[in-house]
XYZ file of C-alpha atoms in Angstrom:
384
model
C -8.918 -49.438 46.851
C -5.431 -49.009 48.310
C -2.276 -48.790 46.220
C -1.061 -52.138 47.577
C -4.360 -53.757 46.565
C -4.063 -52.332 43.063
C -0.478 -53.582 42.814
C -1.500 -57.034 44.037
C -4.369 -57.201 41.545
C -2.101 -56.104 38.702
C 0.448 -58.777 39.620
C -2.284 -61.418 39.533
C -3.379 -60.303 36.067
C 0.171 -60.298 34.706
C 1.305 -63.559 36.319
C 0.208 -65.798 33.384
C 2.419 -63.714 31.085
C 5.597 -64.167 33.118
C 6.662 -67.542 31.746
C 6.290 -66.708 28.032
C 8.004 -63.369 28.655
C 10.936 -65.073 30.406
C 11.282 -67.608 27.579
C 11.306 -64.889 24.915
C 13.692 -62.697 26.938
C 16.179 -65.525 27.485
C 16.138 -66.477 23.822
C 17.028 -62.908 22.901
C 19.664 -62.339 25.593
C 21.213 -65.751 24.970
C 21.732 -65.085 21.277
C 25.368 -64.266 20.350
C 24.079 -62.314 17.348
C 21.903 -60.150 19.591
C 24.768 -59.618 22.034
C 27.055 -58.419 19.231
C 24.336 -56.151 17.850
C 23.507 -54.696 21.290
C 27.187 -54.020 22.002
C 27.587 -52.215 18.667
C 24.344 -50.212 18.507
C 24.857 -46.798 20.198
C 21.534 -46.773 22.069
C 21.898 -50.268 23.528
C 25.691 -50.254 23.991
C 25.606 -48.794 27.557
C 23.027 -51.397 28.603
C 25.040 -54.218 27.047
C 28.189 -53.019 28.780
C 26.445 -52.846 32.161
C 25.053 -56.349 31.750
C 28.447 -57.697 30.735
C 29.999 -56.013 33.776
C 27.394 -57.602 36.078
C 28.113 -61.042 34.659
C 31.855 -60.550 35.075
C 31.426 -59.265 38.636
C 29.436 -62.402 39.418
C 32.277 -64.565 38.116
C 34.984 -62.515 39.839
C 33.182 -62.021 43.152
C 35.469 -64.314 45.132
C 38.560 -62.494 43.869
C 37.070 -59.143 44.883
C 36.256 -60.540 48.326
C 39.835 -61.712 48.820
C 41.196 -58.309 47.807
C 38.893 -56.776 50.406
C 40.118 -59.341 52.932
C 43.722 -58.293 52.260
C 42.820 -54.622 52.703
C 41.122 -55.375 56.012
C 43.917 -57.555 57.356
C 46.621 -55.029 56.462
C 44.428 -52.154 57.727
C 45.221 -50.303 54.518
C 42.042 -48.242 54.696
C 42.538 -47.318 58.343
C 46.091 -46.140 57.615
C 44.932 -43.939 54.740
C 42.161 -42.430 56.832
C 44.329 -41.748 59.875
C 47.505 -40.642 58.134
C 46.263 -39.130 54.881
C 47.535 -39.677 51.323
C 50.620 -41.841 50.981
C 52.917 -42.902 48.193
C 53.431 -46.567 47.488
C 56.863 -46.349 49.097
C 55.316 -44.966 52.277
C 52.783 -47.790 52.316
C 55.358 -50.571 52.037
C 56.246 -50.864 55.748
C 52.551 -50.706 56.654
C 51.573 -53.451 54.227
C 54.610 -55.599 55.056
C 54.999 -56.994 51.549
C 57.347 -56.482 48.577
C 56.840 -53.453 46.345
C 55.449 -55.356 43.354
C 52.874 -57.151 45.488
C 51.947 -53.945 47.316
C 51.384 -52.207 43.982
C 49.210 -55.119 42.858
C 47.048 -54.864 45.987
C 46.740 -51.079 45.940
C 45.842 -50.960 42.239
C 43.212 -53.640 42.821
C 41.825 -51.624 45.738
C 41.661 -48.554 43.482
C 39.715 -50.509 40.861
C 37.158 -51.504 43.498
C 36.714 -47.971 44.815
C 38.283 -48.781 48.168
C 41.252 -46.503 47.466
C 41.725 -43.479 45.191
C 44.842 -42.285 43.366
C 45.185 -38.499 43.514
C 46.986 -38.108 40.192
C 50.250 -37.150 41.887
C 51.447 -40.584 42.865
C 49.685 -40.697 46.216
C 46.916 -42.979 47.389
C 44.045 -41.946 49.620
C 40.789 -43.362 50.896
C 38.230 -44.109 48.177
C 34.429 -43.785 48.366
C 33.828 -47.453 49.112
C 36.592 -47.400 51.677
C 35.118 -44.355 53.407
C 31.707 -46.020 53.595
C 33.264 -49.173 55.008
C 35.113 -47.371 57.772
C 31.915 -45.582 58.777
C 30.475 -49.019 59.583
C 32.933 -51.010 61.736
C 30.740 -54.080 61.480
C 31.716 -54.515 57.833
C 35.398 -55.121 58.550
C 34.469 -57.476 61.379
C 32.266 -59.488 59.025
C 34.970 -59.538 56.349
C 37.350 -61.148 58.845
C 34.625 -63.523 59.978
C 33.919 -64.553 56.385
C 37.109 -66.569 56.256
C 35.132 -69.313 58.001
C 32.239 -69.006 55.561
C 34.552 -69.218 52.544
C 36.205 -72.314 53.994
C 32.781 -73.918 54.449
C 31.804 -73.052 50.867
C 35.030 -74.317 49.346
C 33.123 -77.291 47.947
C 29.501 -76.109 47.743
C 28.217 -79.369 46.286
C 29.575 -81.398 49.194
C 27.912 -78.962 51.558
C 24.563 -79.067 49.761
C 24.615 -82.859 49.437
C 25.357 -83.345 53.116
C 28.774 -84.853 52.427
C 30.839 -82.160 54.170
C 32.132 -82.523 57.745
C 30.951 -80.184 60.493
C 31.324 -76.642 59.234
C 33.394 -73.943 60.869
C 30.300 -71.761 61.196
C 28.451 -74.520 63.012
C 31.275 -74.758 65.532
C 31.522 -70.971 65.829
C 27.849 -70.334 66.645
C 27.550 -72.361 69.837
C 23.739 -72.445 69.831
C 23.676 -73.823 66.274
C 24.654 -77.247 67.595
C 21.298 -77.551 69.327
C 22.292 -76.546 72.830
C 24.236 -78.599 75.302
C 27.448 -77.783 77.076
C 28.734 -75.369 74.438
C 26.115 -72.703 75.047
C 26.826 -72.600 78.786
C 30.519 -71.767 78.436
C 31.341 -68.034 78.374
C 34.222 -68.556 75.944
C 31.869 -70.301 73.509
C 29.542 -67.315 73.240
C 31.817 -64.328 73.843
C 33.262 -64.057 70.343
C 30.009 -64.324 68.421
C 28.277 -61.967 70.868
C 30.933 -59.340 70.201
C 30.648 -59.904 66.445
C 26.893 -59.313 66.555
C 27.387 -56.251 68.740
C 29.659 -54.491 66.245
C 26.969 -54.431 63.570
C 24.021 -53.970 65.921
C 24.344 -50.185 66.239
C 23.300 -49.627 62.617
C 20.487 -52.127 62.955
C 19.277 -50.418 66.130
C 19.183 -47.036 64.413
C 17.232 -48.511 61.531
C 14.660 -50.093 63.837
C 14.241 -47.121 66.149
C 13.819 -44.720 63.246
C 11.052 -46.933 61.851
C 9.240 -47.773 65.080
C 8.071 -45.390 67.800
C 7.159 -47.192 71.052
C 4.146 -45.035 71.828
C 2.133 -46.371 74.732
C 4.831 -48.902 75.643
C 5.947 -49.086 79.265
C 8.160 -52.211 79.338
C 10.268 -53.491 76.430
C 11.884 -56.939 76.602
C 14.456 -58.005 74.007
C 14.772 -61.772 73.543
C 18.189 -62.948 72.388
C 19.471 -59.476 73.192
C 23.175 -60.318 73.189
C 25.354 -57.893 75.122
C 22.579 -55.261 75.152
C 23.879 -53.137 72.288
C 20.345 -52.846 70.926
C 18.675 -52.108 74.264
C 21.393 -49.579 75.088
C 20.357 -47.687 71.962
C 16.719 -47.952 73.053
C 17.647 -46.611 76.493
C 19.387 -43.588 74.996
C 16.355 -42.688 72.890
C 13.539 -43.548 75.277
C 14.418 -42.759 78.863
C 10.877 -43.448 80.090
C 10.889 -47.152 79.200
C 11.515 -50.059 81.523
C 13.869 -52.409 79.674
C 14.645 -56.115 79.967
C 17.089 -58.425 78.221
C 16.741 -62.204 77.993
C 19.502 -64.416 76.597
C 21.561 -67.484 77.408
C 23.088 -67.239 80.906
C 26.696 -66.495 79.845
C 25.452 -63.925 77.324
C 23.192 -62.287 79.898
C 26.119 -62.144 82.316
C 28.279 -60.448 79.676
C 25.453 -57.983 79.053
C 25.197 -57.276 82.779
C 28.918 -56.469 82.965
C 28.725 -54.235 79.904
C 25.699 -52.366 81.248
C 27.494 -51.708 84.519
C 30.403 -50.261 82.560
C 28.006 -48.053 80.564
C 26.107 -46.937 83.645
C 22.904 -48.555 82.396
C 22.629 -51.427 84.868
C 19.781 -49.665 86.669
C 17.911 -49.091 83.404
C 18.092 -52.577 81.895
C 17.322 -55.789 83.769
C 19.006 -58.943 82.489
C 17.620 -62.472 82.611
C 19.568 -65.616 81.789
C 17.801 -68.560 80.227
C 16.849 -70.456 77.101
C 13.844 -68.869 75.405
C 12.788 -72.234 73.988
C 12.649 -74.091 77.292
C 12.762 -71.674 80.232
C 9.912 -69.542 81.525
C 9.830 -66.117 79.903
C 9.400 -63.164 82.275
C 5.930 -61.642 82.184
C 4.996 -57.978 82.321
C 6.497 -56.619 79.100
C 4.032 -55.013 76.705
C 6.578 -55.015 73.877
C 8.846 -57.971 73.076
C 11.462 -57.821 70.339
C 13.266 -60.463 68.317
C 16.109 -58.698 66.527
C 18.052 -60.874 64.070
C 16.904 -63.962 65.970
C 14.180 -65.671 63.950
C 16.223 -66.349 60.807
C 18.810 -68.186 62.938
C 16.384 -70.980 63.822
C 14.389 -73.681 62.081
C 10.670 -73.395 61.422
C 9.426 -75.654 64.211
C 11.586 -73.890 66.790
C 10.306 -70.504 65.659
C 6.683 -71.637 65.768
C 7.287 -72.710 69.354
C 9.032 -69.439 70.229
C 6.342 -67.226 68.699
C 3.652 -69.146 70.567
C 5.567 -68.673 73.833
C 5.911 -64.953 73.155
C 2.186 -64.696 72.493
C 1.438 -66.410 75.813
C 3.312 -63.822 77.890
C 2.165 -60.752 75.946
C -0.861 -58.832 77.226
C -3.770 -58.299 74.847
C -2.618 -54.755 74.140
C 1.003 -55.813 73.720
C 3.081 -56.203 70.575
C 5.949 -58.192 69.120
C 8.644 -56.411 67.118
C 10.449 -58.697 64.673
C 13.435 -57.294 62.795
C 15.819 -59.056 60.435
C 16.818 -59.249 56.757
C 14.009 -60.899 54.812
C 13.990 -63.019 51.705
C 12.469 -61.422 48.626
C 13.161 -57.843 49.712
C 12.924 -55.697 46.600
C 16.354 -54.491 45.537
C 18.109 -56.769 48.029
C 17.209 -60.224 46.734
C 20.798 -61.572 46.696
C 21.303 -60.567 50.328
C 18.358 -62.594 51.557
C 18.375 -65.629 49.302
C 22.021 -65.918 48.253
C 24.061 -64.540 51.155
C 21.881 -65.398 54.146
C 20.525 -68.502 52.453
C 23.974 -70.055 52.162
C 25.368 -68.546 55.356
C 22.584 -70.012 57.485
C 22.758 -73.316 55.641
C 26.481 -73.533 56.391
C 25.736 -72.583 59.985
C 23.458 -75.589 60.198
C 20.128 -74.055 61.141
C 17.667 -71.346 60.211
C 16.797 -69.792 56.878
C 15.824 -66.394 55.475
C 12.052 -66.023 55.239
C 9.821 -63.759 53.219
C 7.542 -61.258 54.899
C 4.570 -63.408 53.876
C 6.101 -66.505 55.479
C 6.666 -64.607 58.701
C 3.113 -63.260 58.606
C 1.790 -66.801 58.295
C 3.883 -68.014 61.229
C 2.801 -65.062 63.348
C -0.851 -65.672 62.502
C -0.480 -69.316 63.468
C 0.947 -68.205 66.827
C -2.094 -66.046 67.556
C -1.148 -62.646 66.177
C -3.735 -60.952 63.975
C -2.635 -57.365 63.367
C 0.645 -57.678 61.512
C 2.325 -54.734 59.826
C 5.562 -54.453 57.855
C 6.909 -50.992 58.611
C 8.703 -48.904 55.991
C 12.357 -48.280 56.802
C 15.302 -46.570 55.153
C 17.608 -49.519 54.471
C 15.589 -52.700 53.893
C 18.680 -54.649 52.821
C 20.027 -54.207 56.361
C 16.838 -55.225 58.133
C 13.065 -55.161 57.766
C 10.830 -54.251 60.691
C 7.554 -56.029 61.429
C 5.071 -55.333 64.228
C 2.573 -58.004 65.279
C -0.261 -57.542 67.756
C -2.752 -60.062 69.172
């Protein structure tokens, strides 16, 4: 019996105990007397302090996000990285704000680990700041989140369907259900570039997890400006590569590939993968951060269309953040759940939900591959 089978069997045996355990746990944790005791007792004090910190961070999350937004907009972190440690006085012209307000921002950034104070009155890049700058997509998403925060300003209105059209729905041209918006280059350029900035990390994650052995032609559906396929081309020079996306996106990809010298390596096709004929001949088709952007019925249709053009020995690679990922539950169900809801279509799905949809479309050998950073993306391979 495999380890996964043993784990599944153990979960089945313990499932009836979950509800009484949760009730007992909540009674204990919700008791003020227990909280005071746990905070005072030396062995439980560190645990109590960590739990209190998590609760406070949950309450203060919006404030932290706005501090991060201010750091991104002022390029505080970039200045500290490029120019080295600086005193508050040296930062004033860069931040373009009065001294008291600059001190407030910098001290807040220190408390969040974005900035460090060197003990001699100078500020330098902190550990969180260094990690952020190593991933340019983070700053791009922080700027982009201004639209999300505006859409979530009154979450109950949004959830009850009483809010007007959201900013995210207007931003993502295809979220309106097609029409004129998705044919205009200006309507797709900005979001294509936003996706591209964060796609490099995703591409590395996927290509480290999946080795295209035996593959001759790889087609990426919804491939944007070919950031992902460019990474594939650099790693696997023997592959024939194709990109399929909306016509203005495919045209932008074609221009970018010419600039990169990859136009001969990657063919581009413009079309709508829900309604237009998909090119045949690829023995590997990928959907990278595509499925969670669309509603269930649309995805059932898309998966069935992919299955129709895949040869019997072909495969579908599906990669995206998934609901219920261990250790990353808030990313799938809280962040992407509300982001996609505000966008107006799609939802995060569990690996089991995706397996069921793939099976319904005619795939039988479905495997969730292990990868280094599951909170960034999961990688699933499905074969007929």
